[in-house]
Short mmCIF file of C-alpha atoms and ligand atoms in Angstrom, two decimals:
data_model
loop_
_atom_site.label_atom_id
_atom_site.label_comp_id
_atom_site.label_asym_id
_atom_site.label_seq_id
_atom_site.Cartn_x
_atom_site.Cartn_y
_atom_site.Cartn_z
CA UNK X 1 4.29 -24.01 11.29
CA UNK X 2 2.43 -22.22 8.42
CA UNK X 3 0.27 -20.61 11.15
CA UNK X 4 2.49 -19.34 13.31
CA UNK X 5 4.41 -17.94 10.29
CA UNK X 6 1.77 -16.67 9.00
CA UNK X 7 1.13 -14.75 11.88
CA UNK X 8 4.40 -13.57 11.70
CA UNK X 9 4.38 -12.23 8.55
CA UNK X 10 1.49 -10.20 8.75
CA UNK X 11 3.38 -8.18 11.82
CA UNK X 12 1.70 -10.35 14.38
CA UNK X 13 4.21 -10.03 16.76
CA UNK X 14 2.86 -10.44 20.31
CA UNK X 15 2.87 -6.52 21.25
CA UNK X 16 0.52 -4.43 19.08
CA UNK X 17 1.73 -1.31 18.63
CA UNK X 18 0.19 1.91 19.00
CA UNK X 19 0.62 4.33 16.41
CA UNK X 20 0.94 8.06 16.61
CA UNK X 21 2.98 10.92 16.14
CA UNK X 22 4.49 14.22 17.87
CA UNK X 23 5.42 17.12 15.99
CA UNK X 24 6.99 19.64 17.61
CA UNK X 25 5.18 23.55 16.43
CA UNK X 26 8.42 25.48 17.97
CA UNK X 27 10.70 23.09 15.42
CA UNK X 28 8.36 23.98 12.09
CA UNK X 29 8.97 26.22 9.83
CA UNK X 30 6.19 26.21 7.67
CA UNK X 31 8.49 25.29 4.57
CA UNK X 32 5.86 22.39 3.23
CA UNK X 33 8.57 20.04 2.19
CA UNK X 34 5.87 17.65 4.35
CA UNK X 35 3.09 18.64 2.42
CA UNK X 36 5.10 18.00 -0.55
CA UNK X 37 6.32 14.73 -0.11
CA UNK X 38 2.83 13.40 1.31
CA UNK X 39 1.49 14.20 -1.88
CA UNK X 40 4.03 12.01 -4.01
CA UNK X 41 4.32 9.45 -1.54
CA UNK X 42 0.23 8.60 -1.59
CA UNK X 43 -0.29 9.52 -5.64
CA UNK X 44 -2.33 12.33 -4.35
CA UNK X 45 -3.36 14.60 -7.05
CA UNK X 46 -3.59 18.43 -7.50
CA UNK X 47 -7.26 19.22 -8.58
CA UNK X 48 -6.47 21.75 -11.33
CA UNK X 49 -7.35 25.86 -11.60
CA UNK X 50 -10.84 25.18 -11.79
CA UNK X 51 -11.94 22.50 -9.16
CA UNK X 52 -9.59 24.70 -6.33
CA UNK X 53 -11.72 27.25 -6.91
CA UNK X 54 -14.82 25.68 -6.06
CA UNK X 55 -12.78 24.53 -2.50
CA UNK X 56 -12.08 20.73 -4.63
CA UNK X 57 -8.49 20.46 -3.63
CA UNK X 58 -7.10 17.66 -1.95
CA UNK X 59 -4.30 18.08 0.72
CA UNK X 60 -3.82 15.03 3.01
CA UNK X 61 -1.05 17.14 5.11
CA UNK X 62 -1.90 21.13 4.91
CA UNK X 63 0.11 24.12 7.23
CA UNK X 64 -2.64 25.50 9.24
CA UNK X 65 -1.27 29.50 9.75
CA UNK X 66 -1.50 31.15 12.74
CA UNK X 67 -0.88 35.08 13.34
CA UNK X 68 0.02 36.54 16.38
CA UNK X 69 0.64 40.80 16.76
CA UNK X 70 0.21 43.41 14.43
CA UNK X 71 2.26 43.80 11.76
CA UNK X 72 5.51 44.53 11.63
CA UNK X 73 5.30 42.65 15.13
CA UNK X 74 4.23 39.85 13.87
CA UNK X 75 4.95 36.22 14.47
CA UNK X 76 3.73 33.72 12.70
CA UNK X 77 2.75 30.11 13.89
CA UNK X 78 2.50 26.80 11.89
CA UNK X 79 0.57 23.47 12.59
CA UNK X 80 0.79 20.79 10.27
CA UNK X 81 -2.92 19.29 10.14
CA UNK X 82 -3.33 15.55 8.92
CA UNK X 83 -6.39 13.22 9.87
CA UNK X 84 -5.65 13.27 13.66
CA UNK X 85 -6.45 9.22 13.86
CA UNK X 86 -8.45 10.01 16.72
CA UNK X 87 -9.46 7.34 18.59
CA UNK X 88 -13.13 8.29 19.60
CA UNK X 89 -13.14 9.45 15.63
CA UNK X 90 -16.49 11.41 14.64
CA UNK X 91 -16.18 10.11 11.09
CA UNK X 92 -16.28 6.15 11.88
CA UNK X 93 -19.76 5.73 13.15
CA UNK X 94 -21.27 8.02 10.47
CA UNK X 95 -20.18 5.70 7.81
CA UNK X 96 -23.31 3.94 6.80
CA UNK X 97 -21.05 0.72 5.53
CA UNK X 98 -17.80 0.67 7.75
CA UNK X 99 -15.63 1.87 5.17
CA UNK X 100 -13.62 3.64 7.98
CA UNK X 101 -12.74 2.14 11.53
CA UNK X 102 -9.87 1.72 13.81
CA UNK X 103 -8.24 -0.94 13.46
CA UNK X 104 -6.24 -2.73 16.13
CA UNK X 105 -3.03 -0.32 15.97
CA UNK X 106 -5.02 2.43 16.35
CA UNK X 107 -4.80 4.02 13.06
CA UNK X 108 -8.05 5.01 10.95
CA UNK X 109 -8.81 3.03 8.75
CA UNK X 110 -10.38 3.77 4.96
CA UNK X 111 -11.18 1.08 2.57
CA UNK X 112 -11.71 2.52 -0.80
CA UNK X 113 -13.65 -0.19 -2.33
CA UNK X 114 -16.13 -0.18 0.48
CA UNK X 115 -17.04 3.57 0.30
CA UNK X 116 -19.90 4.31 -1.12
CA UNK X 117 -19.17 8.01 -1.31
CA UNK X 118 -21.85 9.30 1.47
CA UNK X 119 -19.38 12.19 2.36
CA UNK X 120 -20.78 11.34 6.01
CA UNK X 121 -17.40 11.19 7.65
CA UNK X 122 -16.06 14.19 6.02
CA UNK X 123 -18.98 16.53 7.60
CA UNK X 124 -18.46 14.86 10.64
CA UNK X 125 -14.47 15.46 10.96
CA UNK X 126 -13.94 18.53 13.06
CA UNK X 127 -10.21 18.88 11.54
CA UNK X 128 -11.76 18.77 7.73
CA UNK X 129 -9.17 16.79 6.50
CA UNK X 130 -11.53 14.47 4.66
CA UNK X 131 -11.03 14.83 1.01
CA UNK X 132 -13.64 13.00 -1.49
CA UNK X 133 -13.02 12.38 -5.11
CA UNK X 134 -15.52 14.22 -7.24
CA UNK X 135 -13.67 13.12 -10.62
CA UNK X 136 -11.48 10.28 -11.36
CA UNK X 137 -7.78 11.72 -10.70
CA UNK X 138 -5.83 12.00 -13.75
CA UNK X 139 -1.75 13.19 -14.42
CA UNK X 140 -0.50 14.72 -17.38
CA UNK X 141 1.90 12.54 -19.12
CA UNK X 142 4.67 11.80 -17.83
CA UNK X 143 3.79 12.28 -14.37
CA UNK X 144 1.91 8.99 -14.20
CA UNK X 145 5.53 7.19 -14.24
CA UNK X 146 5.99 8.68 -10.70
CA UNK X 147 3.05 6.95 -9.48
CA UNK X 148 3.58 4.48 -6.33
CA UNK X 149 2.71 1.12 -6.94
CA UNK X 150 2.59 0.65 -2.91
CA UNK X 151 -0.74 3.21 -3.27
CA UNK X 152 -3.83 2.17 -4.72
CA UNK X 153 -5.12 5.49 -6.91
CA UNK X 154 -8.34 6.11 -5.45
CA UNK X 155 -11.55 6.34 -7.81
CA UNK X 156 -14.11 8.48 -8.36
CA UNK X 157 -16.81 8.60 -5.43
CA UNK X 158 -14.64 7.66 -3.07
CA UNK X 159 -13.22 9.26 -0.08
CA UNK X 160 -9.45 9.34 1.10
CA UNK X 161 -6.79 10.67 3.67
CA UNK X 162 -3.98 10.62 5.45
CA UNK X 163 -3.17 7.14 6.52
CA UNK X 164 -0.35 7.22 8.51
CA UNK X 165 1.60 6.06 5.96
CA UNK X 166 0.03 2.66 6.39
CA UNK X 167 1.82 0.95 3.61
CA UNK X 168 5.15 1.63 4.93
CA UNK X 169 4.21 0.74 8.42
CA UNK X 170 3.24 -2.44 6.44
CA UNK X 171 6.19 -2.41 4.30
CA UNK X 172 8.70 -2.04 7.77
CA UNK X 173 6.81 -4.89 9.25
CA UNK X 174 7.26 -6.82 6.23
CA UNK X 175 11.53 -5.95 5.93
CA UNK X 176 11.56 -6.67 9.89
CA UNK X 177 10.20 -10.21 9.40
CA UNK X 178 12.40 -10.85 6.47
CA UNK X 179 15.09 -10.05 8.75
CA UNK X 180 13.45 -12.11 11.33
CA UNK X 181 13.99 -9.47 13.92
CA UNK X 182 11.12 -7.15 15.81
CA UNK X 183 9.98 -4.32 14.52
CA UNK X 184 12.57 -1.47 16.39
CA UNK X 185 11.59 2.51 16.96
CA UNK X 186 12.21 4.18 13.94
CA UNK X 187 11.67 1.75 11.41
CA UNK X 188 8.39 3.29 10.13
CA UNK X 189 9.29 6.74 8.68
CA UNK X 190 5.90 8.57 7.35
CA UNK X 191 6.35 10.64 4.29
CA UNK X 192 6.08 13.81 6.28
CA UNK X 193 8.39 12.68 8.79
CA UNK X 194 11.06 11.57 6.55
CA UNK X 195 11.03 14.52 5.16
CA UNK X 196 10.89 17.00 7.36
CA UNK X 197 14.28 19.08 7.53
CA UNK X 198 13.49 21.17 10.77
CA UNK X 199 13.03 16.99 12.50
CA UNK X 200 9.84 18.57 13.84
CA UNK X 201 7.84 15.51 13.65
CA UNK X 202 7.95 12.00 15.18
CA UNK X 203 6.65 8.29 14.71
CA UNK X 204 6.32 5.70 16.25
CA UNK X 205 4.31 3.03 18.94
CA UNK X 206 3.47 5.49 21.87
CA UNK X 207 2.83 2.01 23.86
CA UNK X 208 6.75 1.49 23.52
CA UNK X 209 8.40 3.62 26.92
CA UNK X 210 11.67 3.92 25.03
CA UNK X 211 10.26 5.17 21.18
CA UNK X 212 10.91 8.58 20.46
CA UNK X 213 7.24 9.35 20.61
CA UNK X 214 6.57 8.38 23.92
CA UNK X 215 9.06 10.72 25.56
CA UNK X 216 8.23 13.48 23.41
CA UNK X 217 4.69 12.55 24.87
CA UNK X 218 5.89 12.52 28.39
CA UNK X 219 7.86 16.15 28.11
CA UNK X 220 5.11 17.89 29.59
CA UNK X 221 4.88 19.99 26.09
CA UNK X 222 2.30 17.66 24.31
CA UNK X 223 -1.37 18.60 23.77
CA UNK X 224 -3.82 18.09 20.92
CA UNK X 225 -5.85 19.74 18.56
CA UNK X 226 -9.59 21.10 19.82
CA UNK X 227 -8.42 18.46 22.60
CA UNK X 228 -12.14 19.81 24.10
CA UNK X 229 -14.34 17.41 21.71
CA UNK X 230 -13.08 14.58 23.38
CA UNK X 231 -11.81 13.16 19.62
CA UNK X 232 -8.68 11.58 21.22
CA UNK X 233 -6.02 12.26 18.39
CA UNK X 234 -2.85 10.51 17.68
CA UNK X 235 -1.50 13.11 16.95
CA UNK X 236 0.15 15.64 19.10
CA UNK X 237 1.57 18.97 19.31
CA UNK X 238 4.56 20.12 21.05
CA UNK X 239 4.71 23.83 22.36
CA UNK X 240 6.30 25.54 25.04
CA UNK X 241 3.80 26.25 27.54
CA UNK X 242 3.12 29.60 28.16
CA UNK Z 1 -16.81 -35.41 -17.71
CA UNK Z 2 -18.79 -31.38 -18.03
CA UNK Z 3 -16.04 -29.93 -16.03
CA UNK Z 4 -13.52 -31.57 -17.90
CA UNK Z 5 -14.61 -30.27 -21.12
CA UNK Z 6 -15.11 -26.79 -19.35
CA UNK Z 7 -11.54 -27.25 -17.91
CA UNK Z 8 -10.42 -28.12 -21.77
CA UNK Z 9 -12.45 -25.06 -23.19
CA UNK Z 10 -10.87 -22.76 -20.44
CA UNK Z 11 -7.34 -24.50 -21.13
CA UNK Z 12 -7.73 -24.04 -24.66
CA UNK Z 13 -8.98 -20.33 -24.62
CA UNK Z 14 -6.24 -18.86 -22.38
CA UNK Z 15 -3.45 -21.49 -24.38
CA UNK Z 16 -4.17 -19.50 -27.57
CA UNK Z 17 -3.57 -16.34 -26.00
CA UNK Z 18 -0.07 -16.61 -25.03
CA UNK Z 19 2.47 -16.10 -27.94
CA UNK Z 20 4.75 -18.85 -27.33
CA UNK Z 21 2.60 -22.38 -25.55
CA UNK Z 22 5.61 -22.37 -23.09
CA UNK Z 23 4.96 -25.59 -21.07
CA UNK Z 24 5.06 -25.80 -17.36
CA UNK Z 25 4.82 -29.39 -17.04
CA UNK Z 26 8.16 -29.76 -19.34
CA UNK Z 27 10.26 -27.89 -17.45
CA UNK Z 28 9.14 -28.37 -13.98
CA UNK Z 29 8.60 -32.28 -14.46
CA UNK Z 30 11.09 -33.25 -16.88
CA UNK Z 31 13.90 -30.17 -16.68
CA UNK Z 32 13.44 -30.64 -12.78
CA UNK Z 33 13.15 -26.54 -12.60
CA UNK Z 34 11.84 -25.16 -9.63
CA UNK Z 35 9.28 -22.30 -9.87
CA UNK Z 36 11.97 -19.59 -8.51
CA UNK Z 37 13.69 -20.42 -11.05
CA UNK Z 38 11.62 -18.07 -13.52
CA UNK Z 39 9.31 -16.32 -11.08
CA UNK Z 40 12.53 -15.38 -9.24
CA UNK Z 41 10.93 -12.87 -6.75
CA UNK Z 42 8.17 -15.26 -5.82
CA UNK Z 43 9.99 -16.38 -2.22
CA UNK Z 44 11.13 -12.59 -1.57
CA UNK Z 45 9.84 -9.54 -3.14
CA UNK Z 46 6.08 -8.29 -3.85
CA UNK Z 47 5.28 -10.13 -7.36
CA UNK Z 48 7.00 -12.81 -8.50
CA UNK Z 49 8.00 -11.76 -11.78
CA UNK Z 50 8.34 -12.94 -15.58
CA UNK Z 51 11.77 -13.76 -16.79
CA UNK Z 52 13.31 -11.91 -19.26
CA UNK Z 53 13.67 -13.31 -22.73
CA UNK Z 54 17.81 -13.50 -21.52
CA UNK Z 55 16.64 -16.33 -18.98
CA UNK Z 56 15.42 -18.04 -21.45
CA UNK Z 57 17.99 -18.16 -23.69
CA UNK Z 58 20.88 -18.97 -21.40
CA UNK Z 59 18.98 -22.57 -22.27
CA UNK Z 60 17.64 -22.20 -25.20
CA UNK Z 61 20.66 -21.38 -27.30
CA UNK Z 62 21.44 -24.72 -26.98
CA UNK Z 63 18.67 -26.88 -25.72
CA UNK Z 64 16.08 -28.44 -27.97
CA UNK Z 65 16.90 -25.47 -30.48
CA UNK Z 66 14.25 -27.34 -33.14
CA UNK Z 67 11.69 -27.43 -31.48
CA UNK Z 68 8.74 -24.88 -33.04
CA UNK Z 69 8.34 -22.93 -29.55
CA UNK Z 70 11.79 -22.43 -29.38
CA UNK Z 71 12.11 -21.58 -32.71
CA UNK Z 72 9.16 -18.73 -32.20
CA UNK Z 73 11.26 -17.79 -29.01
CA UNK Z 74 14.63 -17.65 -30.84
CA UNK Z 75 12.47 -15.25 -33.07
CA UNK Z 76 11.80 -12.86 -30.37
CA UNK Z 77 15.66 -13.27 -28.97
CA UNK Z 78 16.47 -12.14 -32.64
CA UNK Z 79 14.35 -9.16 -33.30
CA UNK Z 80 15.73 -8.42 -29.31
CA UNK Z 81 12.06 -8.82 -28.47
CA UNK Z 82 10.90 -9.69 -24.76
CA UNK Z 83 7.98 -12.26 -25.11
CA UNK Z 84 4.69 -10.15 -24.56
CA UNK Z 85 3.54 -12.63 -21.99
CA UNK Z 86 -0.26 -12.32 -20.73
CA UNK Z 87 -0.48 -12.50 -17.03
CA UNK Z 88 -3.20 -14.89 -15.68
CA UNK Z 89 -3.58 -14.04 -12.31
CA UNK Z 90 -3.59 -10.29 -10.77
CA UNK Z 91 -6.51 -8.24 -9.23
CA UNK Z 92 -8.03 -5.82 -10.71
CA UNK Z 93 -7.13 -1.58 -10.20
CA UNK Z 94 -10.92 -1.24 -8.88
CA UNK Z 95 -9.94 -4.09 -6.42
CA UNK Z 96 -7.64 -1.80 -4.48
CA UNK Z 97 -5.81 -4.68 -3.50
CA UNK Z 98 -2.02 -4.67 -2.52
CA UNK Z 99 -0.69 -8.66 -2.40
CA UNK Z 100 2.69 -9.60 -1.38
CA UNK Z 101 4.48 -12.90 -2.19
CA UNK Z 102 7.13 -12.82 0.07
CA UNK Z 103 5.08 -13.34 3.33
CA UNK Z 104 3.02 -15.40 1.92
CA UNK Z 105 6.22 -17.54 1.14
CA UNK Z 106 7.49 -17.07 4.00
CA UNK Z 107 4.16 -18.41 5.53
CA UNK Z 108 5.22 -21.56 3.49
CA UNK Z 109 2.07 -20.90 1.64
CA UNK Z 110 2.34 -23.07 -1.64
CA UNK Z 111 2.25 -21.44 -5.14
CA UNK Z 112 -0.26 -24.19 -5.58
CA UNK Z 113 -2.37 -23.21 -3.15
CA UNK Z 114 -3.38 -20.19 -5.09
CA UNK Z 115 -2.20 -21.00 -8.63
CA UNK Z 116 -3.56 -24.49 -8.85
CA UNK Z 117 -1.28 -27.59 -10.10
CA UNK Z 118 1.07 -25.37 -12.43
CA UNK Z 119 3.54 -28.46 -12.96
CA UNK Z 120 1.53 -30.37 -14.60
CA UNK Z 121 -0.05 -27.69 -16.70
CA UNK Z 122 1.06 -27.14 -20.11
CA UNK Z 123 0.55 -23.56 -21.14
CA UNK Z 124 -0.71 -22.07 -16.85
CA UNK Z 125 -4.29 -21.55 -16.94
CA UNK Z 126 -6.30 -19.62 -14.04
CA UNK Z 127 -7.03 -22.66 -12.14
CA UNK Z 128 -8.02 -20.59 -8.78
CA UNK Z 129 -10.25 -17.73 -8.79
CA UNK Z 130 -9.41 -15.29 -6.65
CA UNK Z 131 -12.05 -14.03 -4.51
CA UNK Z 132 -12.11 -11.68 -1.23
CA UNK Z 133 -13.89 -14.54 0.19
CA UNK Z 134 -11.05 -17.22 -0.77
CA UNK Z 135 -8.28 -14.96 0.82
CA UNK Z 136 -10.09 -14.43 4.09
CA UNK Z 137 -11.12 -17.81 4.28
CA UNK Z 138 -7.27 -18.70 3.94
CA UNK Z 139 -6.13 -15.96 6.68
CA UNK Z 140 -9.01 -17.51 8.86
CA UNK Z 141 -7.73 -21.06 8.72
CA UNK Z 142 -4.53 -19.75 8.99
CA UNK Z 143 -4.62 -17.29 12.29
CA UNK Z 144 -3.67 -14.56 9.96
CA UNK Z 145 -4.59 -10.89 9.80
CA UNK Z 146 -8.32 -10.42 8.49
CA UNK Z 147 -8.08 -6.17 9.21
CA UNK Z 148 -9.23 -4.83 5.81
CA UNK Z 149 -6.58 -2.68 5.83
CA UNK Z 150 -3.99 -6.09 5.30
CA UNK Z 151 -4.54 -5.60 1.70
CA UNK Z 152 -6.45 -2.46 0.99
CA UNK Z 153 -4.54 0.57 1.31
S1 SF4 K 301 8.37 19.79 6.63
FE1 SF4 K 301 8.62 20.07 8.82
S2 SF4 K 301 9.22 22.24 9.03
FE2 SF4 K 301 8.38 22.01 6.96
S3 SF4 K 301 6.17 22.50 7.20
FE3 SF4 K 301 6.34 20.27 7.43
S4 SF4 K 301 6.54 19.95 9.66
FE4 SF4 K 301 6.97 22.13 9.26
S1 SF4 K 302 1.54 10.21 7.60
FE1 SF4 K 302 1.73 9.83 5.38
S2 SF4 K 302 -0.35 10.10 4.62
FE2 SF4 K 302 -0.28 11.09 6.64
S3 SF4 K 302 0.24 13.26 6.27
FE3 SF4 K 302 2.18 12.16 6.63
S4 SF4 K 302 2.87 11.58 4.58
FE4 SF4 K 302 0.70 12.10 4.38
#
């Protein structure tokens, strides 16, 4: 009994899904309410006047700008760039002590306490959105309160990104098998996704024929990002073809 | 018999450090409590939880009022104090480590399991380390999750 339950309540449920997300360029509006709420939801810190200068900022989500015409003919373009969770990811078989895999979902994986700070992966990530801690973070009084005790604070000498929101996927697994039902399409909200007000992104098991994310997969609008280096992203962009 | 003393020198150390020597044993063996009945979140949120000083007194106002614990508690209740408990198990920030009871209790994991024989404790003591290597070994034995990312995130 206590095995089988177990199994249960670490998600084991007999499909595993496969994360990854659509977002959909012609539905974003570069507003950065995404960029926003990634940063509170994962107690990631801004790096201060001086640090952003020397390039030291840390943006797990950042609006990517794209320009098109000459001005006043000009239309703009935005692509939300988070770690792509490729699945042939350049940055897992630099790592010198496995800090960063795939695990069996599909997401990439970082463990904090096993980085020793290399910065191997974050040379090696063609999308730079590797960030490393050079200084412990800190937040001025009494922004520590908003802190979320679902995200460890990562150290000094460590590296961190975007992980897919992995403690709410966790936390939805966890609130399914309370409930003792499956985990259904939808129940995993990312940060970014929840708050998105144009609804340009999506989440969800792309192994599931009936999730959102697998139909916005199959619309025949889906590509990825430098698709050419064979990385295999998650993550996908929506655009009408031209 | 060195282990015993050890056991009586770690008893004694952590003992002194709580402010009130609240006994397990007396309310779990002889007051027939259950541990939920404190550590209320134990079976179905993340921690388990301390009880507030109210819990404490819905009893206490009237039950064994004399004694000198109670007396130090009815202290606390009267300066409208919570008891500054020290916790005894937790992992460190560095550890990076995110535990939930609820699956674990829904895994009909014991509390013993990881928190030794609390009922017959007096004042709880850290009677089971904690390790990476005790956890794992558990999930093995267990068919559970041993992905890194189960706990570190
Ligand atoms: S919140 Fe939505 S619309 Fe705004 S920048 Fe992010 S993806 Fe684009
Ligand atoms: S999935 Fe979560 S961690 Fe990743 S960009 Fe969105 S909010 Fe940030």
């Amino acid at each position: 009994m206590a095995k089988e339950a177990t199994q249960q309540a670490e998600g084991g449920t007999e499909r595993t899904p496969q994360w990854a997300m659509a977002i959909d360029l012609d539905r974003c509006t570069g507003c950065e309410a995404c960029v926003l709420a990634c940063a509170s939801e994962n107690n990631v810190p801004t790096a201060g006047e001086d640090q952003a200068a020397m390039g030291r900022t840390k943006h797990w989500i950042r609006i990517d700008r794209y320009y098109e015409g000459e001005f006043p003919d000009i239309k703009v373009k935005y692509r939300p760039v988070m770690c792509q969770q490729c699945d042939e990811a350049p940055c897992e078989p630099v790592c010198p002590v496995n800090a960063t895999y795939q695990n069996a979902e599909g997401l990439n994986v970082q463990i904090y306490n096993r980085c020793i700070g290399t910065r191997y992966c974050a040379n090696n990530c063609p999308y730079t959105v590797r960030f490393f801690n050079w200084f412990a973070p800190e937040w001025a009084e009494p922004l520590n309160l908003q802190l979320n005790p679902d995200v460890s604070i990562r150290p000094a000498g460590v590296m961190e990104k975007c992980t897919f929101c992995a403690h709410k996927i966790k936390r939805a697994k966890l609130d399914a098998d309370a409930e003792g039902r499956e985990l259904a399409d939808g129940d995993v909200q990312p940060a970014c996704v929840q708050s998105c007000p144009a609804e340009a992104m999506v989440f969800g098991d792309m192994t599931d024929p009936d999730s959102k994310v697998a139909r916005q997969l199959g619309s025949g609008r889906s590509g990825q990002l430098l698709e050419s280096l064979g990385t295999k992203p998650r993550v996908f962009y929506l655009e009408k073809a031209d | 018999m060195l282990s015993a003393l050890l056991l009586l020198v770690v008893q004694t150390a952590s003992a002194a450090e709580q402010p009130i020597g609240f006994s397990h044993t007396a309310h779990i063996e002889k007051a027939s409590m259950q541990c939920t009945d404190c550590h209320e979140g134990a079976t179905s949120r993340d921690s388990a939880g301390l009880p507030s000083i109210r819990k404490c007194m819905l009893c206490h106002q009237f039950i064994a009022t004399d004694l000198p614990e109670v007396v130090r508690l009815s202290k606390y209740w009267e300066r409208k104090h919570e008891v500054p408990w020290e916790r005894i198990y937790g992992f460190a920030k560095t550890a990076a480590v995110q535990f939930r009871h609820a699956p674990h209790a829904r895994a009909e994991i014991a509390c013993s399991q990881c928190h030794g024989d609390v009922a017959s404790m007096t004042v709880a003591v850290e009677a089971v380390t904690h390790t990476m290597g005790s956890c794992i070994q558990c999930h093995r034995d267990n068919s559970a999750t041993d992905d890194c990312l189960a706990c570190h995130f």
